[in-house]
Amino acid sequence: MPRSFSPSRRQPRSSTPDPRDGRGSRQLSRSRLWGLLLGYAAGLRNVVDKNDLRTLITFVTSFAAPCALFTTIARASLPLVRDQGKVVLVLAAVYLAIYALMYFSARQFGKLTAADSSVLSLTLAFPNAPAIGVPLIPAVYGNGSAVSVAIAIAVGAATISPITLAILASNTRDQDRPSALVRLRVSLWDAIRTPVVWVPILSVLVVAVNLVVPGYVDKSLTIFGTAIAGTALFLSGLLVSAQRFNLSWSVGWSVFGKTLLQPALCLGVARVVGLPLEQTRNVVLITAIPCGFFGVVFGKRFHATPAVAGSSLTASTVAGIFTLPGWIVLLSHLQ
């Protein structure tokens, strides 16, 4: 008697790969690389003026990123936000440790100036969370992990970014230059006034007092916030196109430090402080994200543009196609 096959027993095959497996995460990484290459090509062919990016930088850092941070945190529950204390501690410790390691390595072995060393250190220590972390982490670990991404951006903007600005300011030729302590205080105050720092604080207060954000406000901010990933990738490509790419031992060491050493250190610190498994996966994968663009942006303002920083930004993004899936698989087996 012939068999009859019931249509209900046939499982549909999804055309969208699971980002938690190697193939899906590689496809996500490749899509981010193409976004960066699009910006690189636009700058290389002078479709966009790569030497005057102030408007685009302002849009990313003062509008798109703050809107994304606010909507992400303000929509979270109070217990979820309250549980981010250890996340802040782990990320701040890892950022500062990698920053210090790369700074003194650049000074001692790379023979770079203090200004160039600070730009390189910020590039390596501060992941490109706005461009890659915002879409990637929630795709892998769910929408709840988006709060950790927002915290990661705010922590970097409030810690290692002011240190970099203080070092860059000390490189000026002004004879009436203030002391190092004054420069650091001014840089910290400037950092606090930037939207990527005070907006997350405001959103935490909104959650703490259980303030309901009007729907039309939330939707308006979401429109700007959803532009962060593509715009930040495009901006990263434009910044890289303004510099020559040179593959050297310094670039190789920088890529190793960013894609392997920093997440490994983060995993160790998370274990030491007893971070829960879910948050451990979030912060480790965030630190495994390739180099960020804030260092190059700050460097252009002070005419400190070390070639190794731009080359590391490009090389780490390419390397991330392979290292990010590896970390995702490794973290999936974490107990």
Coordinates of C-alpha atoms in Angstrom, one line a residue:
M1 CA 0.0 0.0 0.0
P2 CA 1.6 3.4 -1.0
R3 CA 2.6 5.7 1.7
S4 CA 0.8 9.0 2.1
F5 CA 2.8 12.0 3.2
S6 CA 1.0 14.6 5.2
P7 CA 2.0 18.2 4.4
S8 CA 1.8 19.1 8.0
R9 CA 4.8 16.9 8.7
R10 CA 7.1 18.7 6.4
Q11 CA 9.2 21.3 8.1
P12 CA 9.7 24.5 6.1
R13 CA 13.3 25.5 5.6
S14 CA 14.2 29.0 6.6
S15 CA 16.2 31.0 4.2
T16 CA 17.6 33.1 7.0
P17 CA 20.6 31.5 8.7
D18 CA 20.7 31.3 12.5
P19 CA 23.3 34.0 13.6
R20 CA 24.3 31.7 16.5
D21 CA 25.9 29.2 14.2
G22 CA 29.1 29.8 12.3
R23 CA 27.5 30.3 8.9
G24 CA 24.9 32.8 10.0
S25 CA 27.4 34.9 12.0
R26 CA 29.8 34.9 9.0
Q27 CA 27.0 36.2 6.8
L28 CA 26.3 39.0 9.3
S29 CA 30.0 39.9 9.5
R30 CA 30.3 40.0 5.7
S31 CA 27.3 42.3 5.5
R32 CA 29.0 44.7 7.9
L33 CA 32.2 44.5 5.8
W34 CA 30.3 45.4 2.6
G35 CA 28.9 48.5 4.4
L36 CA 32.4 49.6 5.3
L37 CA 33.7 49.0 1.8
L38 CA 30.8 51.1 0.4
G39 CA 32.0 54.0 2.5
Y40 CA 35.6 53.3 1.5
A41 CA 34.7 53.3 -2.2
A42 CA 32.7 56.5 -1.9
G43 CA 35.7 58.2 -0.2
L44 CA 38.2 56.8 -2.7
R45 CA 36.3 58.0 -5.7
N46 CA 35.5 61.4 -4.1
V47 CA 31.7 60.7 -4.2
V48 CA 31.8 62.1 -0.6
D49 CA 34.5 64.5 0.6
K50 CA 36.5 62.3 2.9
N51 CA 38.4 65.3 4.3
D52 CA 35.4 67.1 5.6
L53 CA 33.2 64.7 7.5
R54 CA 32.1 66.9 10.4
T55 CA 28.4 66.9 9.5
L56 CA 28.3 63.1 9.2
I57 CA 30.3 62.6 12.4
T58 CA 28.0 65.0 14.3
F59 CA 25.0 63.1 13.0
V60 CA 26.3 59.8 14.2
T61 CA 27.7 60.9 17.6
S62 CA 25.1 63.5 18.5
F63 CA 21.9 62.2 17.0
A64 CA 21.8 58.6 15.7
A65 CA 23.8 57.0 18.5
P66 CA 22.1 58.9 21.4
C67 CA 18.6 58.1 19.9
A68 CA 19.5 54.4 19.7
L69 CA 20.8 54.4 23.2
F70 CA 17.8 56.1 24.7
T71 CA 15.2 53.9 23.0
T72 CA 17.1 50.8 23.9
I73 CA 17.5 51.5 27.6
A74 CA 14.1 53.3 28.1
R75 CA 12.2 50.3 26.8
A76 CA 14.0 47.9 29.2
S77 CA 12.6 46.9 32.6
L78 CA 14.0 48.3 35.8
P79 CA 15.5 44.9 37.0
L80 CA 17.3 44.5 33.7
V81 CA 18.8 48.0 33.9
R82 CA 19.7 47.6 37.6
D83 CA 21.6 44.4 36.8
Q84 CA 24.0 46.2 34.5
G85 CA 26.3 47.3 37.4
K86 CA 28.8 44.5 36.9
V87 CA 28.6 45.0 33.1
V88 CA 29.8 48.6 33.6
L89 CA 32.6 47.4 35.9
V90 CA 33.8 44.7 33.6
L91 CA 33.8 46.8 30.4
A92 CA 35.5 49.8 32.1
A93 CA 38.2 47.5 33.5
V94 CA 38.8 45.8 30.1
Y95 CA 38.7 49.0 28.1
L96 CA 41.2 50.7 30.4
A97 CA 43.5 47.7 30.6
I98 CA 43.7 47.3 26.8
Y99 CA 44.1 51.0 26.3
A100 CA 47.0 51.1 28.7
L101 CA 48.7 48.1 27.2
M102 CA 48.4 49.4 23.7
Y103 CA 49.5 52.9 24.6
F104 CA 52.7 51.8 26.3
S105 CA 53.4 49.2 23.6
A106 CA 53.0 51.9 20.9
R107 CA 55.3 54.3 22.9
Q108 CA 58.0 51.7 23.7
F109 CA 58.1 49.4 20.7
G110 CA 56.3 51.4 18.0
K111 CA 58.1 54.7 18.8
L112 CA 54.9 56.6 18.3
T113 CA 54.3 60.0 19.8
A114 CA 51.9 60.4 22.7
A115 CA 49.2 61.7 20.5
D116 CA 49.5 59.0 17.9
S117 CA 49.7 56.3 20.6
S118 CA 46.5 57.6 22.2
V119 CA 44.6 57.5 18.9
L120 CA 45.8 54.0 18.2
S121 CA 44.9 52.9 21.8
L122 CA 41.4 54.3 21.6
T123 CA 40.9 52.7 18.1
L124 CA 41.8 49.3 19.6
A125 CA 40.2 49.5 23.0
F126 CA 36.9 50.9 22.0
P127 CA 34.9 48.4 19.8
N128 CA 32.9 49.5 16.8
A129 CA 29.7 48.8 18.8
P130 CA 27.6 51.5 17.1
A131 CA 28.2 50.0 13.6
I132 CA 28.4 46.3 14.4
G133 CA 27.3 45.7 18.0
V134 CA 23.9 47.4 17.6
P135 CA 22.6 44.9 15.0
L136 CA 24.8 41.9 15.8
I137 CA 24.4 41.3 19.5
P138 CA 20.6 41.4 19.7
A139 CA 20.5 39.1 16.6
V140 CA 22.6 36.5 18.4
Y141 CA 21.4 36.8 22.0
G142 CA 18.0 38.5 21.8
N143 CA 16.6 42.0 22.3
G144 CA 17.5 42.0 26.0
S145 CA 21.2 42.1 25.1
A146 CA 20.8 45.5 23.4
V147 CA 21.0 47.2 26.8
S148 CA 24.5 45.8 27.2
V149 CA 25.5 47.2 23.8
A150 CA 24.2 50.6 24.9
I151 CA 26.1 50.4 28.1
A152 CA 29.3 49.5 26.3
I153 CA 29.1 52.6 24.1
A154 CA 28.4 54.9 27.1
V155 CA 31.2 53.3 29.1
G156 CA 33.8 53.9 26.3
A157 CA 32.6 57.4 25.8
A158 CA 32.9 58.2 29.5
T159 CA 36.3 56.5 30.2
I160 CA 38.9 56.1 27.6
S161 CA 37.6 58.8 25.2
P162 CA 38.3 61.7 27.7
I163 CA 41.8 60.3 28.4
T164 CA 42.5 60.4 24.7
L165 CA 41.2 63.9 24.4
A166 CA 43.4 65.0 27.3
I167 CA 46.5 63.5 25.8
L168 CA 45.7 65.0 22.4
A169 CA 45.2 68.4 24.0
S170 CA 48.6 68.1 25.7
N171 CA 50.2 67.8 22.2
T172 CA 49.2 71.4 21.3
R173 CA 51.9 74.0 21.0
D174 CA 50.1 76.5 23.2
Q175 CA 52.5 78.1 25.7
D176 CA 49.7 78.7 28.2
R177 CA 48.7 75.1 28.1
P178 CA 47.1 74.0 31.5
S179 CA 48.4 71.2 33.6
A180 CA 47.6 67.5 32.9
L181 CA 45.1 67.4 35.7
V182 CA 43.2 70.4 34.4
R183 CA 43.2 69.0 30.9
L184 CA 41.8 65.7 32.1
R185 CA 39.1 67.5 34.1
V186 CA 38.1 69.6 31.1
S187 CA 38.1 66.5 28.9
L188 CA 35.9 64.6 31.4
W189 CA 33.5 67.6 31.6
D190 CA 33.4 67.7 27.8
A191 CA 32.7 64.0 27.7
I192 CA 29.8 64.3 30.2
R193 CA 28.2 67.0 28.0
T194 CA 28.3 64.8 24.9
P195 CA 24.9 63.1 24.1
V196 CA 26.4 59.5 24.0
V197 CA 27.2 59.9 27.7
W198 CA 24.3 61.9 29.3
V199 CA 21.5 60.4 27.2
P200 CA 22.0 56.9 28.7
I201 CA 22.0 58.4 32.1
L202 CA 18.8 60.2 31.3
S203 CA 17.2 57.0 30.0
V204 CA 18.2 55.1 33.2
L205 CA 16.4 57.8 35.2
V206 CA 13.4 57.4 32.9
V207 CA 13.3 53.7 33.7
A208 CA 13.9 54.3 37.4
V209 CA 10.9 56.7 37.9
N210 CA 8.8 54.6 35.6
L211 CA 8.2 57.5 33.2
V212 CA 6.1 56.6 30.2
V213 CA 7.6 58.0 27.0
P214 CA 4.9 59.1 24.6
G215 CA 4.5 56.9 21.6
Y216 CA 5.2 59.6 19.0
V217 CA 8.4 60.5 20.8
D218 CA 9.5 56.9 20.9
K219 CA 8.8 56.4 17.2
S220 CA 10.6 59.6 16.2
L221 CA 13.7 58.7 18.2
T222 CA 13.6 55.1 16.7
I223 CA 13.7 56.5 13.2
F224 CA 17.0 58.2 14.0
G225 CA 18.3 55.3 16.1
T226 CA 17.8 52.8 13.3
A227 CA 20.2 54.8 11.1
I228 CA 23.1 54.2 13.4
A229 CA 24.4 50.9 12.1
G230 CA 24.6 51.8 8.4
T231 CA 25.7 55.3 8.9
A232 CA 28.5 54.3 11.3
L233 CA 29.8 51.7 8.9
F234 CA 29.7 54.1 6.0
L235 CA 31.5 56.7 8.2
S236 CA 34.2 54.1 9.2
G237 CA 34.8 53.4 5.5
L238 CA 35.2 57.1 4.7
L239 CA 37.7 57.6 7.5
V240 CA 39.7 54.6 6.4
S241 CA 39.7 55.8 2.7
A242 CA 41.5 59.0 3.9
Q243 CA 44.5 56.9 4.9
R244 CA 46.8 54.5 3.2
F245 CA 46.6 50.8 4.1
N246 CA 49.8 49.2 5.2
L247 CA 50.0 45.6 6.4
S248 CA 52.8 45.4 9.0
W249 CA 53.8 43.6 12.2
S250 CA 52.3 46.5 14.1
V251 CA 49.0 46.1 12.4
G252 CA 49.1 42.3 13.0
W253 CA 49.8 42.8 16.7
S254 CA 47.0 45.4 16.9
V255 CA 44.5 43.0 15.2
F256 CA 45.5 40.2 17.6
G257 CA 45.1 42.5 20.6
K258 CA 41.6 43.6 19.4
T259 CA 40.0 40.4 18.1
L260 CA 41.6 37.9 20.5
L261 CA 43.3 39.4 23.5
Q262 CA 40.6 41.9 24.5
P263 CA 37.7 39.4 24.5
A264 CA 39.8 36.8 26.2
L265 CA 40.7 39.3 28.9
C266 CA 37.0 40.2 29.2
L267 CA 36.1 36.6 29.7
G268 CA 38.6 36.3 32.5
V269 CA 37.4 39.5 34.2
A270 CA 33.8 38.4 33.9
R271 CA 34.6 35.1 35.5
V272 CA 36.4 36.8 38.4
V273 CA 33.6 39.2 39.3
G274 CA 31.0 36.5 38.9
L275 CA 29.1 38.0 36.0
P276 CA 26.0 35.8 35.0
L277 CA 26.4 33.6 32.0
E278 CA 24.1 35.6 29.8
Q279 CA 25.8 38.9 30.5
T280 CA 29.2 37.3 30.1
R281 CA 28.3 36.2 26.6
N282 CA 27.1 39.7 25.8
V283 CA 30.2 41.6 27.1
V284 CA 32.7 39.1 25.6
L285 CA 31.2 39.3 22.1
I286 CA 31.0 43.1 22.4
T287 CA 34.7 43.3 23.1
A288 CA 35.4 40.8 20.2
I289 CA 33.9 43.4 17.7
P290 CA 36.5 45.0 15.4
C291 CA 38.1 48.4 16.0
G292 CA 36.0 51.5 16.4
F293 CA 36.2 54.8 14.6
F294 CA 36.3 57.2 17.5
G295 CA 40.1 57.2 17.7
V296 CA 40.5 58.2 14.1
V297 CA 37.8 60.9 14.5
F298 CA 39.5 62.4 17.5
G299 CA 42.9 62.2 15.8
K300 CA 41.7 64.1 12.7
R301 CA 40.7 67.0 15.0
F302 CA 44.2 67.2 16.4
H303 CA 46.2 66.3 13.3
A304 CA 47.2 62.9 14.8
T305 CA 46.5 60.2 12.2
P306 CA 48.8 57.3 12.6
A307 CA 48.7 55.0 9.6
V308 CA 48.6 51.9 11.9
A309 CA 45.2 53.0 13.4
G310 CA 43.4 53.3 10.0
S311 CA 45.1 50.0 8.8
S312 CA 44.1 48.2 12.0
L313 CA 40.5 49.4 11.6
T314 CA 40.3 47.9 8.1
A315 CA 42.3 44.7 9.0
S316 CA 40.3 44.0 12.2
T317 CA 37.0 44.3 10.3
V318 CA 38.2 41.8 7.7
A319 CA 39.5 39.5 10.4
G320 CA 36.2 39.8 12.2
I321 CA 34.5 37.7 9.5
F322 CA 36.3 34.8 11.0
T323 CA 36.9 35.7 14.6
L324 CA 33.4 36.8 15.5
P325 CA 31.8 33.4 14.4
G326 CA 34.6 31.7 16.4
W327 CA 33.7 33.6 19.5
I328 CA 30.0 33.0 19.0
V329 CA 30.6 29.3 18.8
L330 CA 33.0 29.3 21.8
L331 CA 30.5 31.3 23.9
S332 CA 27.7 28.9 23.0
H333 CA 29.6 26.1 24.8
L334 CA 30.3 28.3 27.9
Q335 CA 28.9 26.8 31.1

